[in-house]
mmCIF file of C-alpha atoms in Angstrom:
data_model
loop_
_atom_site.group_PDB
_atom_site.id
_atom_site.type_symbol
_atom_site.label_atom_id
_atom_site.label_comp_id
_atom_site.label_asym_id
_atom_site.label_seq_id
_atom_site.Cartn_x
_atom_site.Cartn_y
_atom_site.Cartn_z
ATOM 1 C CA LEU A 18 12.864 2.412 7.264
ATOM 2 C CA VAL A 19 12.221 6.156 6.850
ATOM 3 C CA VAL A 20 13.635 8.424 9.577
ATOM 4 C CA ALA A 21 13.396 12.211 9.604
ATOM 5 C CA ALA A 22 16.827 13.853 9.640
ATOM 6 C CA ASP A 23 15.615 16.662 11.901
ATOM 7 C CA ASP A 24 13.732 14.451 14.390
ATOM 8 C CA GLY A 25 15.899 11.385 14.766
ATOM 9 C CA VAL A 26 14.762 8.076 16.197
ATOM 10 C CA LYS A 27 11.240 8.225 17.657
ATOM 11 C CA GLN A 28 8.923 5.623 19.165
ATOM 12 C CA GLN A 29 7.401 4.759 15.784
ATOM 13 C CA THR A 30 10.935 4.164 14.477
ATOM 14 C CA ILE A 31 11.622 1.743 17.312
ATOM 15 C CA ASP A 32 8.312 -0.058 16.666
ATOM 16 C CA SER A 33 9.146 -0.388 12.966
ATOM 17 C CA ILE A 34 12.569 -1.849 13.784
ATOM 18 C CA SER A 35 10.909 -4.415 16.063
ATOM 19 C CA CYS A 36 8.417 -5.382 13.332
ATOM 20 C CA ALA A 37 11.210 -5.831 10.786
ATOM 21 C CA ARG A 38 13.155 -8.069 13.164
ATOM 22 C CA GLN A 39 10.115 -10.193 13.971
ATOM 23 C CA ALA A 40 9.457 -10.606 10.246
ATOM 24 C CA GLY A 41 13.110 -11.508 9.653
ATOM 25 C CA VAL A 42 13.571 -9.018 6.820
ATOM 26 C CA PRO A 43 16.583 -6.755 6.172
ATOM 27 C CA LEU A 44 16.399 -2.977 6.492
ATOM 28 C CA VAL A 45 17.298 -0.204 4.082
ATOM 29 C CA ILE A 46 17.481 3.142 5.888
ATOM 30 C CA ALA A 47 16.147 6.284 4.185
ATOM 31 C CA ILE A 48 17.053 9.429 6.112
ATOM 32 C CA ASN A 49 14.504 11.953 4.856
ATOM 33 C CA LYS A 50 14.261 15.772 5.039
ATOM 34 C CA CYS A 51 17.971 16.212 4.385
ATOM 35 C CA ASP A 52 17.151 19.488 2.611
ATOM 36 C CA LEU A 53 16.360 21.205 5.943
ATOM 37 C CA GLU A 54 18.914 23.360 7.724
ATOM 38 C CA THR A 55 18.232 21.459 10.969
ATOM 39 C CA ALA A 56 18.945 18.089 9.322
ATOM 40 C CA ASP A 57 21.567 15.955 11.055
ATOM 41 C CA PRO A 58 21.927 12.548 9.321
ATOM 42 C CA MET A 59 24.963 11.646 11.437
ATOM 43 C CA LYS A 60 22.870 12.023 14.600
ATOM 44 C CA VAL A 61 20.259 9.641 13.147
ATOM 45 C CA MET A 62 22.845 6.989 12.296
ATOM 46 C CA THR A 63 24.389 7.347 15.766
ATOM 47 C CA GLU A 64 21.003 6.895 17.457
ATOM 48 C CA LEU A 65 20.305 3.793 15.349
ATOM 49 C CA THR A 66 23.410 2.113 16.762
ATOM 50 C CA ALA A 67 21.600 1.937 20.127
ATOM 51 C CA TYR A 68 19.237 -0.571 18.461
ATOM 52 C CA ASP A 69 22.043 -2.662 16.919
ATOM 53 C CA ILE A 70 21.661 -1.084 13.476
ATOM 54 C CA LEU A 71 25.107 -0.314 12.061
ATOM 55 C CA THR A 72 25.086 1.502 8.737
ATOM 56 C CA GLU A 73 27.890 1.288 6.191
ATOM 57 C CA ASP A 74 29.346 4.583 7.441
ATOM 58 C CA PHE A 75 29.794 2.972 10.855
ATOM 59 C CA GLY A 76 31.345 -0.235 9.529
ATOM 60 C CA GLY A 77 28.075 -2.191 9.368
ATOM 61 C CA ASP A 78 26.161 -3.789 6.519
ATOM 62 C CA VAL A 79 22.899 -1.815 6.655
ATOM 63 C CA LEU A 80 22.401 0.263 3.519
ATOM 64 C CA VAL A 81 21.503 3.925 4.070
ATOM 65 C CA SER A 82 20.504 6.734 1.731
ATOM 66 C CA GLN A 83 20.207 10.422 2.612
ATOM 67 C CA ILE A 84 17.223 11.749 0.696
ATOM 68 C CA SER A 85 14.699 14.558 0.424
ATOM 69 C CA ALA A 86 11.225 13.527 -0.685
ATOM 70 C CA LYS A 87 10.303 17.192 -1.133
ATOM 71 C CA THR A 88 13.144 18.071 -3.509
ATOM 72 C CA LYS A 89 13.462 14.479 -4.854
ATOM 73 C CA THR A 90 17.141 14.433 -3.932
ATOM 74 C CA ASN A 91 18.896 11.026 -3.980
ATOM 75 C CA LEU A 92 15.710 9.040 -4.678
ATOM 76 C CA ASP A 93 17.509 7.158 -7.469
ATOM 77 C CA ASP A 94 20.214 6.169 -4.975
ATOM 78 C CA LEU A 95 17.562 4.860 -2.578
ATOM 79 C CA LEU A 96 15.910 2.786 -5.309
ATOM 80 C CA ASP A 97 19.291 1.386 -6.396
ATOM 81 C CA LYS A 98 19.986 0.252 -2.832
ATOM 82 C CA VAL A 99 16.555 -1.329 -2.503
ATOM 83 C CA MET A 100 17.191 -3.230 -5.752
ATOM 84 C CA LEU A 101 20.654 -4.234 -4.547
ATOM 85 C CA GLN A 102 19.210 -5.597 -1.320
ATOM 86 C CA ALA A 103 16.519 -7.475 -3.263
ATOM 87 C CA GLU A 104 19.208 -8.988 -5.532
ATOM 88 C CA LEU A 105 21.320 -10.034 -2.542
ATOM 89 C CA GLN A 106 18.276 -11.670 -0.947
ATOM 90 C CA GLY A 107 17.303 -13.376 -4.199
ATOM 91 C CA LEU A 108 13.817 -11.873 -4.105
ATOM 92 C CA ARG A 109 11.954 -12.805 -7.273
ATOM 93 C CA ALA A 110 8.272 -12.664 -8.190
ATOM 94 C CA ASN A 111 6.572 -15.089 -10.560
ATOM 95 C CA PRO A 112 4.733 -13.150 -13.287
ATOM 96 C CA ASN A 113 3.155 -16.301 -14.749
ATOM 97 C CA ARG A 114 0.362 -16.775 -12.229
ATOM 98 C CA SER A 115 -2.808 -15.104 -10.948
ATOM 99 C CA ALA A 116 -2.116 -11.663 -9.584
ATOM 100 C CA GLU A 117 -1.843 -10.782 -5.907
ATOM 101 C CA GLY A 118 -1.206 -7.351 -4.494
ATOM 102 C CA ILE A 119 -2.003 -4.867 -1.780
ATOM 103 C CA VAL A 120 -4.243 -1.797 -1.808
ATOM 104 C CA ILE A 121 -2.259 1.366 -1.069
ATOM 105 C CA GLU A 122 -5.116 3.882 -1.153
ATOM 106 C CA ALA A 123 -8.623 4.222 -2.532
ATOM 107 C CA LYS A 124 -10.917 7.114 -3.371
ATOM 108 C CA VAL A 125 -14.037 7.964 -5.347
ATOM 109 C CA GLU A 126 -13.562 9.896 -8.601
ATOM 110 C CA ARG A 127 -16.298 11.395 -10.721
ATOM 111 C CA GLY A 128 -16.850 9.445 -13.913
ATOM 112 C CA LEU A 129 -14.770 6.484 -12.719
ATOM 113 C CA GLY A 130 -16.282 5.488 -9.381
ATOM 114 C CA THR A 131 -13.980 3.850 -6.873
ATOM 115 C CA VAL A 132 -10.332 3.994 -7.938
ATOM 116 C CA ALA A 133 -7.740 2.111 -5.859
ATOM 117 C CA THR A 134 -3.989 2.444 -6.202
ATOM 118 C CA THR A 135 -2.721 -1.124 -5.904
ATOM 119 C CA LEU A 136 0.797 -2.567 -5.876
ATOM 120 C CA ILE A 137 1.067 -5.915 -7.656
ATOM 121 C CA LYS A 138 3.289 -8.311 -5.666
ATOM 122 C CA LYS A 139 2.904 -11.559 -7.623
ATOM 123 C CA GLY A 140 1.550 -12.575 -11.010
ATOM 124 C CA THR A 141 0.203 -10.398 -13.815
ATOM 125 C CA LEU A 142 -3.054 -8.448 -13.588
ATOM 126 C CA ARG A 143 -5.055 -7.958 -16.783
ATOM 127 C CA VAL A 144 -8.121 -5.968 -17.777
ATOM 128 C CA GLY A 145 -11.191 -8.166 -17.288
ATOM 129 C CA ASP A 146 -9.826 -10.107 -14.294
ATOM 130 C CA ILE A 147 -12.244 -10.806 -11.442
ATOM 131 C CA PHE A 148 -10.800 -9.860 -8.060
ATOM 132 C CA VAL A 149 -11.540 -9.550 -4.355
ATOM 133 C CA ALA A 150 -9.990 -6.956 -2.025
ATOM 134 C CA GLY A 151 -10.904 -6.970 1.646
ATOM 135 C CA GLU A 152 -14.705 -6.797 1.923
ATOM 136 C CA THR A 153 -15.311 -5.779 -1.689
ATOM 137 C CA TYR A 154 -14.935 -7.401 -5.084
ATOM 138 C CA GLY A 155 -15.176 -6.382 -8.706
ATOM 139 C CA LYS A 156 -13.884 -6.705 -12.228
ATOM 140 C CA VAL A 157 -10.947 -4.778 -13.655
ATOM 141 C CA ARG A 158 -12.604 -2.330 -16.077
ATOM 142 C CA ALA A 159 -9.507 -0.227 -16.570
ATOM 143 C CA MET A 160 -5.949 0.163 -15.313
ATOM 144 C CA ILE A 161 -4.331 3.587 -15.267
ATOM 145 C CA SER A 162 -0.600 4.221 -14.929
ATOM 146 C CA THR A 163 0.446 6.024 -11.748
ATOM 147 C CA THR A 164 3.292 7.706 -13.639
ATOM 148 C CA ASP A 165 1.164 10.229 -15.539
ATOM 149 C CA GLY A 166 -2.336 9.322 -14.284
ATOM 150 C CA LYS A 167 -3.653 9.058 -17.867
ATOM 151 C CA THR A 168 -2.097 6.141 -19.754
ATOM 152 C CA ARG A 169 -4.393 3.106 -19.943
ATOM 153 C CA LEU A 170 -2.684 -0.274 -19.418
ATOM 154 C CA GLU A 171 -3.773 -3.710 -20.548
ATOM 155 C CA GLU A 172 -1.733 -5.569 -17.921
ATOM 156 C CA SER A 173 0.371 -4.928 -14.816
ATOM 157 C CA THR A 174 3.360 -6.998 -13.709
ATOM 158 C CA PRO A 175 4.973 -7.478 -10.236
ATOM 159 C CA SER A 176 6.334 -4.391 -8.443
ATOM 160 C CA THR A 177 4.117 -2.152 -10.570
ATOM 161 C CA PRO A 178 1.729 0.271 -8.856
ATOM 162 C CA VAL A 179 -1.422 0.812 -10.882
ATOM 163 C CA ARG A 180 -4.752 2.613 -10.417
ATOM 164 C CA ILE A 181 -7.562 0.078 -10.803
ATOM 165 C CA VAL A 182 -11.133 0.941 -11.825
ATOM 166 C CA GLY A 183 -13.959 -1.532 -11.215
ATOM 167 C CA PHE A 184 -14.398 -1.924 -7.452
ATOM 168 C CA GLY A 185 -17.896 -2.592 -6.108
ATOM 169 C CA GLY A 186 -17.101 -0.689 -2.923
ATOM 170 C CA ILE A 187 -14.264 1.229 -1.293
ATOM 171 C CA PRO A 188 -11.472 -1.052 -0.026
ATOM 172 C CA CYS A 189 -9.306 -0.151 2.947
ATOM 173 C CA ALA A 190 -5.638 0.739 2.719
ATOM 174 C CA GLY A 191 -3.639 -2.433 3.337
ATOM 175 C CA ASP A 192 -6.325 -4.835 2.074
ATOM 176 C CA ALA A 193 -5.007 -7.863 0.203
ATOM 177 C CA PHE A 194 -5.895 -7.826 -3.499
ATOM 178 C CA THR A 195 -6.356 -11.256 -5.071
ATOM 179 C CA VAL A 196 -7.577 -12.393 -8.505
ATOM 180 C CA ALA A 197 -10.386 -14.967 -8.281
ATOM 181 C CA GLU A 198 -11.312 -17.652 -10.806
ATOM 182 C CA THR A 199 -14.991 -16.717 -11.036
ATOM 183 C CA GLU A 200 -17.236 -13.820 -10.050
ATOM 184 C CA GLN A 201 -19.269 -16.148 -7.824
ATOM 185 C CA GLN A 202 -16.140 -17.150 -5.900
ATOM 186 C CA ALA A 203 -15.131 -13.492 -5.436
ATOM 187 C CA ARG A 204 -18.640 -12.484 -4.334
ATOM 188 C CA GLU A 205 -18.906 -15.306 -1.785
ATOM 189 C CA LEU A 206 -15.490 -14.486 -0.334
ATOM 190 C CA ALA A 207 -16.322 -10.770 -0.067
ATOM 191 C CA GLU A 208 -19.723 -11.509 1.520
ATOM 192 C CA ASN A 209 -18.125 -13.827 4.085
ATOM 193 C CA ARG A 210 -15.626 -11.113 4.986
ATOM 194 C CA GLN A 211 -18.461 -8.578 5.290
ATOM 195 C CA ARG A 212 -20.340 -10.934 7.611
ATOM 196 C CA ILE A 213 -17.261 -11.422 9.790
ATOM 197 C CA ALA A 214 -16.748 -7.646 9.894
ATOM 198 C CA ARG A 215 -20.394 -7.088 10.915
ATOM 199 C CA GLU A 216 -20.076 -9.677 13.671
ATOM 200 C CA LYS A 217 -16.917 -8.001 14.892
ATOM 201 C CA VAL A 218 -18.606 -4.581 14.907
ATOM 202 C CA SER A 219 -21.613 -6.056 16.698
ATOM 203 C CA SER A 220 -19.346 -7.620 19.301
ATOM 204 C CA LEU A 221 -17.529 -4.336 19.813
ATOM 205 C CA TYR A 222 -20.887 -2.542 20.119
ATOM 206 C CA GLN A 223 -22.040 -5.020 22.762
ATOM 207 C CA ASN A 224 -18.790 -4.575 24.684
ATOM 208 C CA ASP A 225 -19.095 -0.790 24.469
ATOM 209 C CA LEU A 226 -22.725 -1.004 25.601
ATOM 210 C CA MET A 227 -21.837 -3.154 28.602
ATOM 211 C CA SER A 228 -18.958 -0.832 29.470
ATOM 212 C CA SER A 229 -21.291 2.149 29.204
ATOM 213 C CA VAL A 230 -23.832 0.491 31.486
ATOM 214 C CA ALA A 231 -21.097 -0.396 33.967
ATOM 215 C CA ARG A 232 -19.819 3.177 33.962
ATOM 216 C CA THR A 233 -23.341 4.558 34.377
ATOM 217 C CA PHE A 234 -24.328 2.383 37.331
ATOM 218 C CA GLY A 235 -20.982 1.494 38.830
ATOM 219 C CA ALA A 236 -19.040 4.747 38.745
ATOM 220 C CA SER A 237 -19.643 8.334 39.657
ATOM 221 C CA LYS A 238 -18.086 9.810 36.510
ATOM 222 C CA GLU A 239 -20.376 11.094 33.790
ATOM 223 C CA THR A 240 -19.679 9.827 30.278
ATOM 224 C CA ARG A 241 -19.830 12.392 27.466
ATOM 225 C CA GLU A 242 -19.295 11.935 23.747
ATOM 226 C CA MET A 243 -18.214 14.306 21.028
ATOM 227 C CA CYS A 244 -19.572 13.229 17.641
ATOM 228 C CA VAL A 245 -17.624 13.783 14.409
ATOM 229 C CA LEU A 246 -18.037 12.759 10.786
ATOM 230 C CA VAL A 247 -14.851 12.122 8.775
ATOM 231 C CA LYS A 248 -14.580 12.566 4.997
ATOM 232 C CA ALA A 249 -11.200 12.315 3.241
ATOM 233 C CA ASP A 250 -9.717 12.214 -0.233
ATOM 234 C CA VAL A 251 -8.580 8.605 0.154
ATOM 235 C CA GLN A 252 -9.752 5.769 2.393
ATOM 236 C CA GLY A 253 -6.327 5.412 4.009
ATOM 237 C CA SER A 254 -6.399 8.988 5.282
ATOM 238 C CA ALA A 255 -9.923 8.525 6.621
ATOM 239 C CA GLU A 256 -8.856 5.365 8.476
ATOM 240 C CA ALA A 257 -5.735 6.971 9.952
ATOM 241 C CA LEU A 258 -7.632 10.037 11.163
ATOM 242 C CA THR A 259 -10.476 7.916 12.549
ATOM 243 C CA ARG A 260 -8.059 5.652 14.419
ATOM 244 C CA ALA A 261 -6.343 8.653 16.007
ATOM 245 C CA LEU A 262 -9.654 10.259 16.999
ATOM 246 C CA ARG A 263 -10.996 7.095 18.622
ATOM 247 C CA GLU A 264 -7.920 6.928 20.832
ATOM 248 C CA LEU A 265 -8.546 10.426 22.231
ATOM 249 C CA LYS A 266 -9.852 10.584 25.787
ATOM 250 C CA LEU A 267 -10.105 13.419 28.291
ATOM 251 C CA GLU A 268 -11.289 13.115 31.860
ATOM 252 C CA ASN A 269 -11.421 14.858 35.190
ATOM 253 C CA ASP A 270 -12.901 13.923 38.559
ATOM 254 C CA GLU A 271 -16.437 14.355 37.289
ATOM 255 C CA ALA A 272 -16.606 13.247 33.651
ATOM 256 C CA VAL A 273 -14.960 11.338 30.800
ATOM 257 C CA VAL A 274 -15.092 12.598 27.189
ATOM 258 C CA THR A 275 -14.488 10.347 24.165
ATOM 259 C CA VAL A 276 -14.930 10.771 20.400
ATOM 260 C CA LYS A 277 -17.639 8.932 18.467
ATOM 261 C CA VAL A 278 -17.027 8.739 14.707
ATOM 262 C CA LEU A 279 -20.395 8.512 12.949
ATOM 263 C CA ILE A 280 -19.011 8.052 9.429
ATOM 264 C CA SER A 281 -15.511 7.545 8.056
ATOM 265 C CA GLU A 282 -15.155 7.294 4.293
ATOM 266 C CA ALA A 283 -13.615 8.730 1.142
ATOM 267 C CA GLY A 284 -15.366 11.328 -0.998
ATOM 268 C CA GLU A 285 -16.567 14.921 -0.826
ATOM 269 C CA VAL A 286 -18.975 16.101 1.866
ATOM 270 C CA SER A 287 -22.515 15.421 0.602
ATOM 271 C CA LYS A 288 -26.057 16.360 1.616
ATOM 272 C CA SER A 289 -26.543 12.938 3.207
ATOM 273 C CA ASP A 290 -23.491 13.547 5.401
ATOM 274 C CA ILE A 291 -25.000 16.813 6.644
ATOM 275 C CA ALA A 292 -28.332 15.082 7.248
ATOM 276 C CA ILE A 293 -26.624 12.493 9.439
ATOM 277 C CA ALA A 294 -24.577 15.131 11.282
ATOM 278 C CA SER A 295 -27.660 17.295 11.954
ATOM 279 C CA VAL A 296 -29.365 14.477 13.897
ATOM 280 C CA THR A 297 -26.881 14.779 16.777
ATOM 281 C CA PRO A 298 -26.426 18.371 18.036
ATOM 282 C CA GLY A 299 -22.828 19.552 18.124
ATOM 283 C CA THR A 300 -21.577 17.100 15.489
ATOM 284 C CA THR A 301 -18.599 18.403 13.488
ATOM 285 C CA VAL A 302 -17.804 17.355 9.915
ATOM 286 C CA LEU A 303 -14.056 16.998 9.307
ATOM 287 C CA ALA A 304 -13.214 17.365 5.613
ATOM 288 C CA PHE A 305 -9.645 16.170 4.999
ATOM 289 C CA ASN A 306 -8.309 17.255 1.604
ATOM 290 C CA VAL A 307 -11.842 17.209 0.145
ATOM 291 C CA PRO A 308 -14.370 19.937 -0.676
ATOM 292 C CA ALA A 309 -18.030 20.067 0.259
ATOM 293 C CA ALA A 310 -20.726 20.081 -2.393
ATOM 294 C CA PHE A 311 -22.545 23.422 -2.701
ATOM 295 C CA ALA A 312 -25.846 21.822 -1.697
ATOM 296 C CA ALA A 313 -24.141 20.293 1.357
ATOM 297 C CA MET A 314 -22.748 23.681 2.411
ATOM 298 C CA GLU A 315 -26.224 25.227 2.134
ATOM 299 C CA ASP A 316 -27.748 22.442 4.253
ATOM 300 C CA ALA A 317 -24.942 22.804 6.801
ATOM 301 C CA ARG A 318 -25.624 26.532 7.089
ATOM 302 C CA LEU A 319 -29.376 25.994 7.533
ATOM 303 C CA ASN A 320 -28.947 23.187 10.081
ATOM 304 C CA GLY A 321 -26.084 24.777 12.017
ATOM 305 C CA VAL A 322 -23.633 21.972 11.196
ATOM 306 C CA ASN A 323 -19.981 22.991 11.361
ATOM 307 C CA ILE A 324 -17.706 21.841 8.481
ATOM 308 C CA GLU A 325 -13.967 22.112 9.137
ATOM 309 C CA TYR A 326 -11.381 21.700 6.377
ATOM 310 C CA TYR A 327 -7.890 20.271 7.008
ATOM 311 C CA ASN A 328 -4.895 18.986 5.076
ATOM 312 C CA ILE A 329 -2.764 18.000 8.092
ATOM 313 C CA VAL A 330 -3.892 15.210 10.416
ATOM 314 C CA TYR A 331 -2.370 16.765 13.527
ATOM 315 C CA ASP A 332 -4.277 20.029 12.977
ATOM 316 C CA ALA A 333 -7.560 18.101 12.861
ATOM 317 C CA ILE A 334 -6.672 16.176 16.021
ATOM 318 C CA GLU A 335 -5.733 19.363 17.890
ATOM 319 C CA SER A 336 -9.033 20.976 16.908
ATOM 320 C CA VAL A 337 -11.002 17.972 18.145
ATOM 321 C CA GLU A 338 -9.042 17.911 21.408
ATOM 322 C CA SER A 339 -9.876 21.584 21.915
ATOM 323 C CA ARG A 340 -13.571 20.865 21.402
ATOM 324 C CA MET A 341 -13.352 17.879 23.752
ATOM 325 C CA GLN A 342 -11.975 20.201 26.415
ATOM 326 C CA GLU A 343 -15.020 22.405 25.929
ATOM 327 C CA VAL A 344 -17.291 19.364 26.328
ATOM 328 C CA LEU A 345 -15.389 18.304 29.451
ATOM 329 C CA SER A 346 -15.337 21.777 30.985
ATOM 330 C CA PRO A 347 -18.142 23.798 29.416
ATOM 331 C CA THR A 348 -17.919 27.564 29.756
ATOM 332 C CA PRO A 349 -20.883 29.183 31.542
ATOM 333 C CA GLU A 350 -23.271 31.152 29.370
ATOM 334 C CA GLY A 351 -22.286 34.732 28.750
ATOM 335 C CA GLN A 352 -19.078 36.679 28.234
ATOM 336 C CA TYR A 353 -16.182 36.443 30.692
ATOM 337 C CA VAL A 354 -15.848 39.777 32.540
ATOM 338 C CA GLY A 355 -13.560 39.070 35.504
ATOM 339 C CA SER A 356 -12.510 36.838 38.370
ATOM 340 C CA ALA A 357 -11.691 36.900 42.071
ATOM 341 C CA VAL A 358 -9.410 34.824 44.282
ATOM 342 C CA VAL A 359 -10.803 33.546 47.591
ATOM 343 C CA GLN A 360 -8.667 34.694 50.527
ATOM 344 C CA GLU A 361 -10.745 33.598 53.514
ATOM 345 C CA VAL A 362 -14.072 31.850 54.163
ATOM 346 C CA PHE A 363 -16.620 33.261 56.660
ATOM 347 C CA ASP A 364 -19.610 31.450 58.177
ATOM 348 C CA ILE A 365 -22.415 34.009 58.407
ATOM 349 C CA GLY A 366 -25.005 32.083 60.413
ATOM 350 C CA GLY A 367 -28.206 31.540 58.419
ATOM 351 C CA THR A 368 -26.677 33.071 55.307
ATOM 352 C CA GLY A 369 -24.101 30.298 54.994
ATOM 353 C CA ASN A 370 -20.484 30.535 53.900
ATOM 354 C CA ILE A 371 -19.287 33.739 52.258
ATOM 355 C CA ALA A 372 -16.017 33.836 50.333
ATOM 356 C CA GLY A 373 -13.887 36.800 51.362
ATOM 357 C CA SER A 374 -12.212 37.548 48.043
ATOM 358 C CA ARG A 375 -10.234 40.074 46.042
ATOM 359 C CA CYS A 376 -11.172 40.887 42.435
ATOM 360 C CA GLN A 377 -7.964 40.176 40.514
ATOM 361 C CA ASP A 378 -9.042 41.227 37.025
ATOM 362 C CA GLY A 379 -11.994 42.839 35.283
ATOM 363 C CA MET A 380 -15.130 43.073 37.386
ATOM 364 C CA LEU A 381 -17.731 40.953 39.210
ATOM 365 C CA ARG A 382 -21.455 41.517 38.795
ATOM 366 C CA LYS A 383 -24.315 40.438 41.037
ATOM 367 C CA GLY A 384 -26.660 38.062 39.185
ATOM 368 C CA GLY A 385 -23.945 37.013 36.756
ATOM 369 C CA ASN A 386 -23.066 33.406 36.046
ATOM 370 C CA ALA A 387 -20.212 32.010 38.139
ATOM 371 C CA ARG A 388 -17.680 29.210 37.786
ATOM 372 C CA VAL A 389 -15.605 28.079 40.773
ATOM 373 C CA MET A 390 -12.148 26.705 39.940
ATOM 374 C CA ARG A 391 -9.730 24.902 42.250
ATOM 375 C CA GLY A 392 -6.474 24.531 40.348
ATOM 376 C CA ASP A 393 -7.456 23.132 36.942
ATOM 377 C CA LYS A 394 -10.600 21.480 38.311
ATOM 378 C CA ILE A 395 -14.073 22.947 37.874
ATOM 379 C CA LEU A 396 -15.919 22.674 41.183
ATOM 380 C CA LYS A 397 -19.240 24.303 40.387
ATOM 381 C CA GLU A 398 -21.159 26.442 37.948
ATOM 382 C CA SER A 399 -23.549 28.719 39.767
ATOM 383 C CA MET A 400 -24.780 32.321 40.019
ATOM 384 C CA PHE A 401 -23.704 35.323 42.095
ATOM 385 C CA LYS A 402 -26.400 35.550 44.804
ATOM 386 C CA THR A 403 -24.808 38.229 46.983
ATOM 387 C CA LEU A 404 -21.938 40.625 46.453
ATOM 388 C CA ARG A 405 -20.796 42.713 49.428
ATOM 389 C CA ASN A 406 -18.218 45.443 49.798
ATOM 390 C CA PHE A 407 -17.583 45.536 53.568
ATOM 391 C CA LYS A 408 -21.191 45.393 54.872
ATOM 392 C CA ALA A 409 -22.910 47.056 51.954
ATOM 393 C CA GLU A 410 -24.649 45.007 49.260
ATOM 394 C CA VAL A 411 -23.369 46.157 45.853
ATOM 395 C CA ASP A 412 -24.099 45.328 42.204
ATOM 396 C CA THR A 413 -20.482 45.318 40.957
ATOM 397 C CA ILE A 414 -16.935 44.996 42.252
ATOM 398 C CA GLU A 415 -14.052 46.453 40.290
ATOM 399 C CA GLU A 416 -10.512 45.064 39.924
ATOM 400 C CA GLY A 417 -8.386 45.388 43.074
ATOM 401 C CA ASN A 418 -11.302 45.681 45.528
ATOM 402 C CA GLU A 419 -12.115 43.197 48.258
ATOM 403 C CA CYS A 420 -15.585 41.702 48.564
ATOM 404 C CA GLY A 421 -17.731 38.966 50.021
ATOM 405 C CA ILE A 422 -19.146 36.491 47.505
ATOM 406 C CA GLY A 423 -22.203 34.324 48.048
ATOM 407 C CA LEU A 424 -23.339 31.855 45.395
ATOM 408 C CA SER A 425 -26.842 30.483 44.995
ATOM 409 C CA ASP A 426 -26.033 26.789 45.555
ATOM 410 C CA PHE A 427 -22.378 26.474 46.598
ATOM 411 C CA GLU A 428 -20.642 27.086 49.920
ATOM 412 C CA ALA A 429 -17.625 24.735 49.976
ATOM 413 C CA PHE A 430 -15.086 27.520 49.334
ATOM 414 C CA GLU A 431 -11.424 27.170 50.219
ATOM 415 C CA PRO A 432 -8.684 29.838 50.208
ATOM 416 C CA GLY A 433 -7.065 29.953 46.775
ATOM 417 C CA ASP A 434 -10.243 29.092 44.830
ATOM 418 C CA ILE A 435 -10.908 31.207 41.731
ATOM 419 C CA VAL A 436 -14.432 32.524 41.124
ATOM 420 C CA GLU A 437 -15.016 33.569 37.510
ATOM 421 C CA CYS A 438 -17.849 35.856 36.421
ATOM 422 C CA TYR A 439 -19.764 35.635 33.112
ATOM 423 C CA VAL A 440 -22.403 38.124 32.014
ATOM 424 C CA GLU A 441 -24.912 37.462 29.204
#
């Protein structure tokens, strides 16, 4: 269980503790980031006692190691304690059987194709073995050591991470890796899993379609989507970013904005990615730790497709949230030049309601685009129809002056409303 020494116990820590207890497995605590000045390992161990986790320092039996992944401090101590716990539990793997493991990450490398870092849990994996992993299968063409990234291996034993070459597709992080007896058996198993996945996607699509229809005909809120295309260095990063983006949702009294991920996969941004993104206006390509091919960048420039580069997931999410806010509350065309606060509303017979206002910053211009705000809610986007200073019709109102505002198709003013002015 990894806990940051400067953050302490968070919700994800609590969830991990619950998972470990449900699985009935012991914990080894790694308190990370101990190299920071704000690190407080004692605070972390104290907070863990609230969840019945007593470390050795507090008279309990839970092993704890204070480490720094950045400076590689105390990593040997952590590994020793993991091995000690495994010895106490009598955990042993049988190397004399067909290999089983789990995919840690996968990516596409030039000259090698799909390369997946896999941790062997049971048995011994050898070059030439037929395997299936998630919805893909293949044959081990090469195994590369993760220690130096160059040494070729002929076999891999339990507890050994190894980079495997020979996948027919890109597996997902967390997929089970299993050696099959024959290629036909592996292919049939992978095809069955692909069929189940397609049926699941189809079912989700039908549910989303029905929900969309229900929202369209049964509710007054407008549904808007922001389209993105995700490319990452490894499949695990693409999945994590995609999962976070799909959970984003912004709404107000008038509309709901969600994120639609068109593509989520490992590899550099290609021309085909730009072609897909250019079909839907406003689509953004998120490149996470990957470059874009020169041809793709040229196509993006010609088609007006925006490519954004990130190496931190939270930065990408914040950028998307900012764009979602723009989709939810679009800014009127033109440049913001000023605003006024409504002080009183007057009914001028056939003219309709006029907002008696004071220009609080910048200037207001007759004929400019207007946006009426009430708190953080956008009431209306309109145009300045009339602009009066006392009884005289004027073209502009400067900051600090009082005026009467009439909009082309809005009269439901209330004192305290903000009227913003935008000029093209």
